Amino acid sequence: MEKALKIPDEQIIADLLPRKFGKTGQLWVGLLMCICLLGVYAYYRQLRYGLGVTAMRDYVSWGLYISNFVFFVAISLVGSLITAILRLANVKWSTPLTRIAEMIAIAAIMFAALIIIIDMGRPERLLNVFVHGRIQSPIIWDVVVITTYFFISFLLLYLPLLPDIKILLSSPSAATRPFQKLYRVMGSFWKGTYAQTLISDKAINILCITIIPVAFGIHTVTSWLFATTFRPGWDSTNFGAYFISGAFLAGSGAVVVAMFVVRKAYQMDDYITDDHFDKMGKIVVLLALVYLYFNISEYLLPAFKMKEDEEAHLKELFVGDWAVKFWTTILVSMILPMLLLLFKSGRKPLPMFIAGIMIVTGAWFKRYIIVVPSMLHPFLPMHDVPLSYKSYFPSWEEWAIACGSLAGGMLVITLLVRIFPIVPIHETMVEKKAN
Amino acid sequence: MSESTNGSQSRRAFLSGAALTAVTVAAAACNGLKDPFSTQAEDQQVAPTGEKVKLLSVNGEVIEVDKAFLKPVPHMPSVSNSEARIGIPGKKFVMVIDLARCKNLKHCQASCNHMHHIQDGQNWIKVQKMKESAYTAPYWQPTTCMHCDEPPCVKVCPVDATFKRQDGIVLIDSDRCIGCRFCMAACPYSTRVFNWNEPVLPEEIAETPYSPETSVPQKKGTVGKCDFCPDMTRQGELPHCVSACPNGVFFFGDLNEDSVTNGAETFRFSDLVRDKAGYRLMEDLGTKPNVYYLPPVNRNFPIEAGEENDKG
């Protein structure tokens, strides 16, 4: 931070302008597009032959798609944590992270909506949700709250971007040239006058306050898709808080990963500093502890009572077929990263990156373990069905679509990073001046 | 119905058949090909075959019509969608399953699958071997849709595709279902099945107009389940599972009339459930099912009698 103080404005602009991709960048985009295309092909097959191409059947009627959906919703929650909560708490150091967080949030919420449509048996009837929607169904709550969250997140990305667009428009750099037209459409009206700034600041403040309940809403309602049923493992009053705490952890992990990659790719050591990693590391430890707490109450309490229906489910997780997956996930998504980040040297960029990867992949598997085993333990025994109905392992089409959606989310983030400054230029300059 | 040799039934078949053809005769008198409701009668060239058919006219007279004037009437859903959503007025359907009589013969399942053209590997009726605890005796338990009074599936449906009717039946409108499968996750009785693929159906079935009351034809990407055969009850007939069971396991009836029958025996519903200590499945969930079970006491068959039919 000390060194960063002395950077002149022109240097900041030059440093933070979006840049053309190098070889690695192009390779990365190409790879993501290939995975996406494979997913599109798999979805074409699913549309043509029906959901029968998946491994889902009557007992496990929700599978990889739904767990992937929950993962996306979880990841998207971080936008509100970094932008809104830290901003309202007047935390200054989070400024360079806000845009990454909002980009991740937007990309994730888009793909959450998309994957839920992919999971539908009759996607062409999507409009029925609006024509015949019944307010008592948690799906309708989810549609309402996810749409709201998308628009608030979009505005929270867009409004702080306006001063930067002004800078981009005036920049002669070749890197921004292909997008000048887009910049003009988005923000040529922005002159940066006192009146405009006043309105913008006010709007951002209002959005920051509204996004917090809406963010809690998206994940609470998503957890209620499960908790409103009777099934063992889902029938919990704890589920909303459990999901939210997990989402904050997963999202923060994603931000840490993105921070590391962007810093490395764009040599932004002066802007995304070791200090940022250190502080994010402390936040991640706190969030991991909170999530661990909810996990303990989520599994320990039913395990203490061992009601008949819960017993089959819990034993399967603790010592049965799912035990390795279950314990590995707990270890990788919470305990190991937390232990690593407790040490000061663990909060350096590289170990943080590793911890972030562990948290994000762990979070993905965690959702799978929340969704699938509960479906495998219905109240009445699985019966009068072919053997293949009694177990579940996703088909290649499901994997391709899930990976395609993950790749798609990363592609959206990558393209946003290419087009817009990943670290807010204007805010950085203002802050340096204030210091 | 038409296969029945029962005198009164075949008369009814004759009557309803006559009603359908009577309409055609009237239409054939006008120009049935272009606009059946046109009052501008045009000349129509129909060569009489000389073969006469006896029909019952609307005023109850038996008339003779040449066979050439008969025209097949296209299949129409028996009731409109809004009627199918309301239900049969004044009824409250209920089922009683006598576990003491079940030997896992699965005729119920076979007839249900056949009549509803359910896809391979799926069943709306399942017969499970149940055993409450280590020292209690096992028994065969057929499960249908419970047609709950507090249906968890209906609560969660985002588009009103599954609904509760005034006569107590929970139905699915496959023309509206979006295939989100939330109802399947919500149903504690695991009664719902999903058409994962394009259903394999005989052509004439695939072309039948769909009605929530018949649940036929099944549609790709939508949910299906036991519907208590409202198309049968509308005609005053019993659901297929009830009439198919040779052991009289299933009793079906109307709570308002307080009577249930398996086709051979009829009981006062309240007496039957009280005297035989009837119960419902998972009462503690508060779903209030309309399917009652009579406990497996004084059983007609040993449990082993059904083993060979149990495919797991």
Short mmCIF file of N, CA and C in Angstrom, two decimals, chain A residues 46-54 56-62 119-123 125-126 128-129 132-134 136-140 224-226 228-231 234 308 375 378-386 389-390, chain B residues 106 109 120-123 125-130 141 143 152 154-160 174-182 184-190 192-194 196-198 219-222 281-282 285 287 310 312:
data_model
loop_
_atom_site.label_atom_id
_atom_site.label_comp_id
_atom_site.label_asym_id
_atom_site.label_seq_id
_atom_site.Cartn_x
_atom_site.Cartn_y
_atom_site.Cartn_z
N GLN A 46 -30.19 -33.68 -25.02
CA GLN A 46 -31.22 -33.76 -23.98
C GLN A 46 -32.56 -33.23 -24.50
N LEU A 47 -32.50 -32.14 -25.28
CA LEU A 47 -33.75 -31.60 -25.83
C LEU A 47 -34.38 -32.61 -26.79
N ARG A 48 -33.52 -33.26 -27.54
CA ARG A 48 -34.03 -34.16 -28.56
C ARG A 48 -34.59 -35.45 -27.94
N TYR A 49 -33.82 -36.05 -27.02
CA TYR A 49 -34.23 -37.35 -26.50
C TYR A 49 -34.92 -37.26 -25.14
N GLY A 50 -34.93 -36.10 -24.55
CA GLY A 50 -35.56 -35.98 -23.24
C GLY A 50 -34.56 -36.12 -22.11
N LEU A 51 -35.05 -35.87 -20.90
CA LEU A 51 -34.18 -35.95 -19.72
C LEU A 51 -33.71 -37.39 -19.48
N GLY A 52 -34.19 -38.31 -20.29
CA GLY A 52 -33.75 -39.68 -20.19
C GLY A 52 -32.26 -39.85 -20.47
N VAL A 53 -31.65 -38.87 -21.13
CA VAL A 53 -30.20 -38.98 -21.37
C VAL A 53 -29.43 -38.75 -20.07
N THR A 54 -30.08 -38.19 -19.07
CA THR A 54 -29.41 -38.03 -17.77
C THR A 54 -29.53 -39.34 -17.01
N MET A 56 -30.74 -39.32 -14.01
CA MET A 56 -31.82 -39.11 -13.06
C MET A 56 -32.98 -40.03 -13.40
N ARG A 57 -33.61 -40.57 -12.36
CA ARG A 57 -34.80 -41.39 -12.55
C ARG A 57 -35.79 -41.04 -11.44
N ASP A 58 -36.87 -41.83 -11.34
CA ASP A 58 -37.97 -41.42 -10.48
C ASP A 58 -37.59 -41.20 -9.01
N TYR A 59 -36.64 -41.97 -8.48
CA TYR A 59 -36.28 -41.75 -7.08
C TYR A 59 -35.29 -40.59 -6.95
N VAL A 60 -34.20 -40.65 -7.70
CA VAL A 60 -33.29 -39.49 -7.71
C VAL A 60 -33.74 -38.59 -8.85
N SER A 61 -34.74 -37.77 -8.55
CA SER A 61 -35.33 -36.96 -9.62
C SER A 61 -34.67 -35.59 -9.72
N TRP A 62 -33.86 -35.26 -8.73
CA TRP A 62 -33.00 -34.08 -8.82
C TRP A 62 -31.56 -34.57 -8.67
N ASP A 119 -32.69 -27.94 -16.35
CA ASP A 119 -33.22 -29.06 -15.56
C ASP A 119 -34.70 -29.33 -15.85
N MET A 120 -35.38 -28.38 -16.49
CA MET A 120 -36.82 -28.54 -16.70
C MET A 120 -37.11 -29.57 -17.77
N GLY A 121 -38.18 -30.35 -17.54
CA GLY A 121 -38.60 -31.33 -18.52
C GLY A 121 -39.21 -30.67 -19.75
N ARG A 122 -39.87 -29.53 -19.55
CA ARG A 122 -40.49 -28.81 -20.66
C ARG A 122 -40.05 -27.35 -20.64
N PRO A 123 -38.79 -27.11 -21.04
CA PRO A 123 -38.29 -25.73 -20.99
C PRO A 123 -39.11 -24.77 -21.84
N ARG A 125 -42.08 -24.46 -21.90
CA ARG A 125 -43.24 -23.96 -21.16
C ARG A 125 -42.83 -23.00 -20.04
N LEU A 126 -41.64 -22.46 -20.14
CA LEU A 126 -41.13 -21.58 -19.08
C LEU A 126 -42.12 -20.45 -18.75
N ASN A 128 -45.17 -20.50 -18.56
CA ASN A 128 -46.22 -20.91 -17.62
C ASN A 128 -45.97 -20.39 -16.22
N VAL A 129 -44.68 -20.24 -15.90
CA VAL A 129 -44.32 -19.76 -14.57
C VAL A 129 -44.91 -18.36 -14.34
N HIS A 132 -49.23 -18.88 -15.18
CA HIS A 132 -49.99 -19.64 -14.20
C HIS A 132 -49.34 -19.65 -12.82
N GLY A 133 -48.36 -18.78 -12.61
CA GLY A 133 -47.59 -18.81 -11.36
C GLY A 133 -48.46 -18.78 -10.11
N ARG A 134 -48.08 -19.62 -9.14
CA ARG A 134 -48.80 -19.64 -7.86
C ARG A 134 -47.83 -19.23 -6.76
N GLN A 136 -47.65 -19.57 -3.74
CA GLN A 136 -47.29 -20.42 -2.60
C GLN A 136 -46.14 -21.38 -2.91
N SER A 137 -45.73 -21.43 -4.17
CA SER A 137 -44.65 -22.35 -4.51
C SER A 137 -43.29 -21.67 -4.33
N PRO A 138 -42.38 -22.32 -3.58
CA PRO A 138 -41.04 -21.74 -3.38
C PRO A 138 -40.31 -21.47 -4.70
N ILE A 139 -40.69 -22.17 -5.77
CA ILE A 139 -40.04 -21.91 -7.06
C ILE A 139 -40.36 -20.50 -7.52
N ILE A 140 -41.59 -20.08 -7.30
CA ILE A 140 -41.97 -18.72 -7.70
C ILE A 140 -41.19 -17.70 -6.85
N TRP A 224 -34.85 -23.37 0.80
CA TRP A 224 -36.23 -23.79 1.08
C TRP A 224 -36.79 -24.70 0.01
N LEU A 225 -36.19 -24.69 -1.19
CA LEU A 225 -36.62 -25.67 -2.19
C LEU A 225 -36.48 -27.07 -1.61
N PHE A 226 -35.52 -27.22 -0.71
CA PHE A 226 -35.31 -28.52 -0.07
C PHE A 226 -36.04 -28.59 1.26
N THR A 228 -38.62 -27.21 2.39
CA THR A 228 -40.08 -27.28 2.43
C THR A 228 -40.59 -28.69 2.18
N THR A 229 -39.69 -29.64 1.95
CA THR A 229 -40.12 -31.03 1.79
C THR A 229 -39.88 -31.78 3.10
N PHE A 230 -40.35 -33.03 3.13
CA PHE A 230 -40.24 -33.82 4.36
C PHE A 230 -38.96 -34.64 4.42
N ARG A 231 -38.19 -34.64 3.37
CA ARG A 231 -37.13 -35.64 3.25
C ARG A 231 -36.05 -35.53 4.32
N TRP A 234 -33.09 -32.86 4.54
CA TRP A 234 -33.54 -31.55 4.06
C TRP A 234 -34.52 -30.90 5.02
N GLU A 308 -35.72 -42.73 12.85
CA GLU A 308 -35.59 -43.85 11.92
C GLU A 308 -35.25 -43.40 10.50
N MET A 375 -32.17 -37.83 -1.77
CA MET A 375 -33.09 -38.40 -2.74
C MET A 375 -33.00 -39.92 -2.73
N PRO A 378 -35.80 -42.32 0.33
CA PRO A 378 -37.21 -41.97 0.47
C PRO A 378 -37.82 -42.67 1.69
N PHE A 379 -39.01 -42.25 2.07
CA PHE A 379 -39.65 -42.83 3.26
C PHE A 379 -40.05 -44.28 3.04
N LEU A 380 -40.67 -44.53 1.88
CA LEU A 380 -41.00 -45.92 1.56
C LEU A 380 -39.82 -46.48 0.78
N PRO A 381 -39.48 -47.76 1.00
CA PRO A 381 -38.30 -48.30 0.31
C PRO A 381 -38.44 -48.20 -1.21
N MET A 382 -37.29 -48.05 -1.87
CA MET A 382 -37.31 -48.02 -3.33
C MET A 382 -37.71 -49.39 -3.82
N HIS A 383 -38.75 -49.45 -4.66
CA HIS A 383 -39.30 -50.76 -5.01
C HIS A 383 -40.00 -50.68 -6.35
N ASP A 384 -40.17 -51.86 -6.95
CA ASP A 384 -40.89 -51.98 -8.22
C ASP A 384 -40.33 -51.08 -9.30
N VAL A 385 -39.01 -50.94 -9.30
CA VAL A 385 -38.35 -50.16 -10.34
C VAL A 385 -37.13 -50.93 -10.80
N PRO A 386 -36.64 -50.66 -12.03
CA PRO A 386 -35.40 -51.30 -12.47
C PRO A 386 -34.24 -50.92 -11.55
N TYR A 389 -32.70 -47.44 -11.28
CA TYR A 389 -33.44 -46.35 -10.62
C TYR A 389 -32.98 -46.18 -9.17
N LYS A 390 -32.26 -47.19 -8.66
CA LYS A 390 -31.96 -47.18 -7.23
C LYS A 390 -30.63 -46.55 -6.89
N LYS B 106 -50.26 -58.56 -7.98
CA LYS B 106 -49.92 -57.44 -8.87
C LYS B 106 -50.84 -57.32 -10.07
N GLN B 109 -51.47 -53.66 -10.43
CA GLN B 109 -50.40 -52.94 -11.12
C GLN B 109 -50.48 -53.16 -12.63
N ASP B 120 -42.28 -48.60 -19.59
CA ASP B 120 -41.54 -49.74 -19.04
C ASP B 120 -40.74 -49.34 -17.81
N GLY B 121 -40.79 -50.17 -16.81
CA GLY B 121 -39.98 -49.92 -15.62
C GLY B 121 -40.66 -49.01 -14.62
N GLN B 122 -41.74 -48.38 -15.02
CA GLN B 122 -42.42 -47.49 -14.09
C GLN B 122 -43.76 -48.09 -13.67
N ASN B 123 -44.19 -47.74 -12.47
CA ASN B 123 -45.47 -48.21 -11.96
C ASN B 123 -46.12 -47.11 -11.14
N ILE B 125 -48.78 -47.99 -9.29
CA ILE B 125 -49.06 -48.77 -8.09
C ILE B 125 -47.83 -49.61 -7.81
N LYS B 126 -47.36 -49.54 -6.58
CA LYS B 126 -46.23 -50.38 -6.20
C LYS B 126 -46.70 -51.30 -5.09
N VAL B 127 -46.19 -52.53 -5.10
CA VAL B 127 -46.51 -53.43 -4.00
C VAL B 127 -45.22 -53.74 -3.28
N GLN B 128 -45.14 -53.32 -2.03
CA GLN B 128 -43.90 -53.45 -1.30
C GLN B 128 -44.03 -54.45 -0.16
N LYS B 129 -42.94 -55.15 0.07
CA LYS B 129 -42.91 -56.03 1.22
C LYS B 129 -42.46 -55.20 2.41
N MET B 130 -43.34 -55.04 3.36
CA MET B 130 -43.04 -54.17 4.50
C MET B 130 -42.83 -55.02 5.75
N GLN B 141 -47.74 -54.58 0.85
CA GLN B 141 -48.46 -53.30 0.94
C GLN B 141 -48.53 -52.62 -0.43
N THR B 143 -49.25 -49.53 -2.75
CA THR B 143 -49.40 -48.09 -2.56
C THR B 143 -49.86 -47.45 -3.86
N PRO B 152 -48.70 -32.25 -0.26
CA PRO B 152 -47.44 -31.49 -0.33
C PRO B 152 -47.03 -31.19 -1.77
N VAL B 154 -49.06 -30.49 -4.31
CA VAL B 154 -49.83 -29.38 -4.84
C VAL B 154 -49.30 -28.06 -4.28
N LYS B 155 -48.89 -28.09 -3.01
CA LYS B 155 -48.34 -26.88 -2.39
C LYS B 155 -47.16 -26.34 -3.16
N VAL B 156 -46.28 -27.23 -3.63
CA VAL B 156 -45.03 -26.73 -4.21
C VAL B 156 -45.10 -26.50 -5.71
N CYS B 157 -46.15 -26.97 -6.37
CA CYS B 157 -46.21 -26.82 -7.83
C CYS B 157 -46.26 -25.34 -8.21
N PRO B 158 -45.31 -24.90 -9.05
CA PRO B 158 -45.27 -23.47 -9.36
C PRO B 158 -46.34 -23.02 -10.34
N VAL B 159 -46.95 -23.93 -11.08
CA VAL B 159 -47.83 -23.50 -12.18
C VAL B 159 -49.24 -24.09 -12.07
N ASP B 160 -49.60 -24.65 -10.93
CA ASP B 160 -50.94 -25.22 -10.79
C ASP B 160 -51.17 -26.36 -11.77
N SER B 174 -50.91 -32.55 -17.66
CA SER B 174 -49.64 -32.71 -18.37
C SER B 174 -49.46 -31.68 -19.47
N ASP B 175 -50.54 -30.99 -19.82
CA ASP B 175 -50.39 -29.93 -20.81
C ASP B 175 -49.84 -28.66 -20.19
N ARG B 176 -49.82 -28.60 -18.87
CA ARG B 176 -49.32 -27.40 -18.21
C ARG B 176 -48.00 -27.65 -17.47
N CYS B 177 -47.76 -28.91 -17.08
CA CYS B 177 -46.57 -29.25 -16.29
C CYS B 177 -45.30 -28.79 -16.99
N ILE B 178 -44.41 -28.13 -16.22
CA ILE B 178 -43.16 -27.66 -16.81
C ILE B 178 -42.01 -28.64 -16.55
N GLY B 179 -42.30 -29.69 -15.79
CA GLY B 179 -41.28 -30.72 -15.57
C GLY B 179 -40.19 -30.33 -14.60
N CYS B 180 -40.52 -29.53 -13.57
CA CYS B 180 -39.48 -29.14 -12.60
C CYS B 180 -39.26 -30.23 -11.55
N ARG B 181 -40.23 -31.13 -11.39
CA ARG B 181 -40.11 -32.29 -10.50
C ARG B 181 -40.04 -31.94 -9.02
N PHE B 182 -40.46 -30.73 -8.69
CA PHE B 182 -40.52 -30.35 -7.27
C PHE B 182 -41.54 -31.23 -6.55
N MET B 184 -42.22 -34.25 -7.10
CA MET B 184 -41.65 -35.57 -6.83
C MET B 184 -40.78 -35.53 -5.57
N ALA B 185 -40.05 -34.41 -5.41
CA ALA B 185 -39.23 -34.27 -4.21
C ALA B 185 -40.11 -34.09 -2.98
N ALA B 186 -41.27 -33.45 -3.18
CA ALA B 186 -42.11 -33.13 -2.04
C ALA B 186 -42.95 -34.31 -1.58
N CYS B 187 -43.27 -35.25 -2.48
CA CYS B 187 -44.17 -36.34 -2.11
C CYS B 187 -43.46 -37.34 -1.20
N PRO B 188 -43.93 -37.51 0.03
CA PRO B 188 -43.25 -38.45 0.93
C PRO B 188 -43.55 -39.91 0.58
N TYR B 189 -44.56 -40.15 -0.25
CA TYR B 189 -44.94 -41.51 -0.61
C TYR B 189 -44.27 -41.99 -1.90
N SER B 190 -43.41 -41.15 -2.47
CA SER B 190 -42.69 -41.49 -3.71
C SER B 190 -43.64 -42.05 -4.76
N ARG B 192 -44.87 -40.45 -7.42
CA ARG B 192 -44.87 -39.83 -8.74
C ARG B 192 -43.77 -40.37 -9.64
N VAL B 193 -44.08 -40.47 -10.91
CA VAL B 193 -43.09 -40.90 -11.90
C VAL B 193 -42.95 -39.81 -12.94
N PHE B 194 -41.87 -39.85 -13.68
CA PHE B 194 -41.59 -38.80 -14.66
C PHE B 194 -41.37 -39.44 -16.01
N TRP B 196 -39.26 -39.53 -18.60
CA TRP B 196 -37.89 -39.09 -18.91
C TRP B 196 -37.67 -39.04 -20.41
N ASN B 197 -38.33 -39.94 -21.13
CA ASN B 197 -38.16 -39.98 -22.59
C ASN B 197 -39.52 -39.76 -23.25
N GLU B 198 -39.48 -39.67 -24.56
CA GLU B 198 -40.74 -39.64 -25.32
C GLU B 198 -41.46 -40.97 -25.08
N LYS B 219 -47.06 -37.70 -21.49
CA LYS B 219 -46.28 -36.75 -22.30
C LYS B 219 -44.84 -36.62 -21.81
N LYS B 220 -43.95 -36.58 -22.77
CA LYS B 220 -42.52 -36.44 -22.47
C LYS B 220 -42.27 -35.21 -21.59
N GLY B 221 -41.40 -35.38 -20.60
CA GLY B 221 -41.00 -34.24 -19.79
C GLY B 221 -42.04 -33.79 -18.78
N THR B 222 -43.03 -34.63 -18.50
CA THR B 222 -44.02 -34.26 -17.49
C THR B 222 -44.18 -35.39 -16.47
N LEU B 281 -51.07 -43.95 6.03
CA LEU B 281 -49.61 -43.96 6.06
C LEU B 281 -49.06 -42.58 6.47
N MET B 282 -48.05 -42.60 7.30
CA MET B 282 -47.32 -41.39 7.70
C MET B 282 -48.27 -40.30 8.20
N LEU B 285 -47.09 -36.78 9.29
CA LEU B 285 -46.67 -35.71 8.38
C LEU B 285 -47.80 -34.71 8.13
N THR B 287 -50.35 -34.99 6.13
CA THR B 287 -50.79 -34.90 4.74
C THR B 287 -52.25 -35.29 4.57
N ASP B 310 -42.33 -60.96 -6.46
CA ASP B 310 -41.62 -59.78 -5.98
C ASP B 310 -40.30 -59.63 -6.72
N GLY B 312 -38.43 -56.86 -6.64
CA GLY B 312 -37.50 -55.95 -5.95
C GLY B 312 -37.45 -54.57 -6.55
#
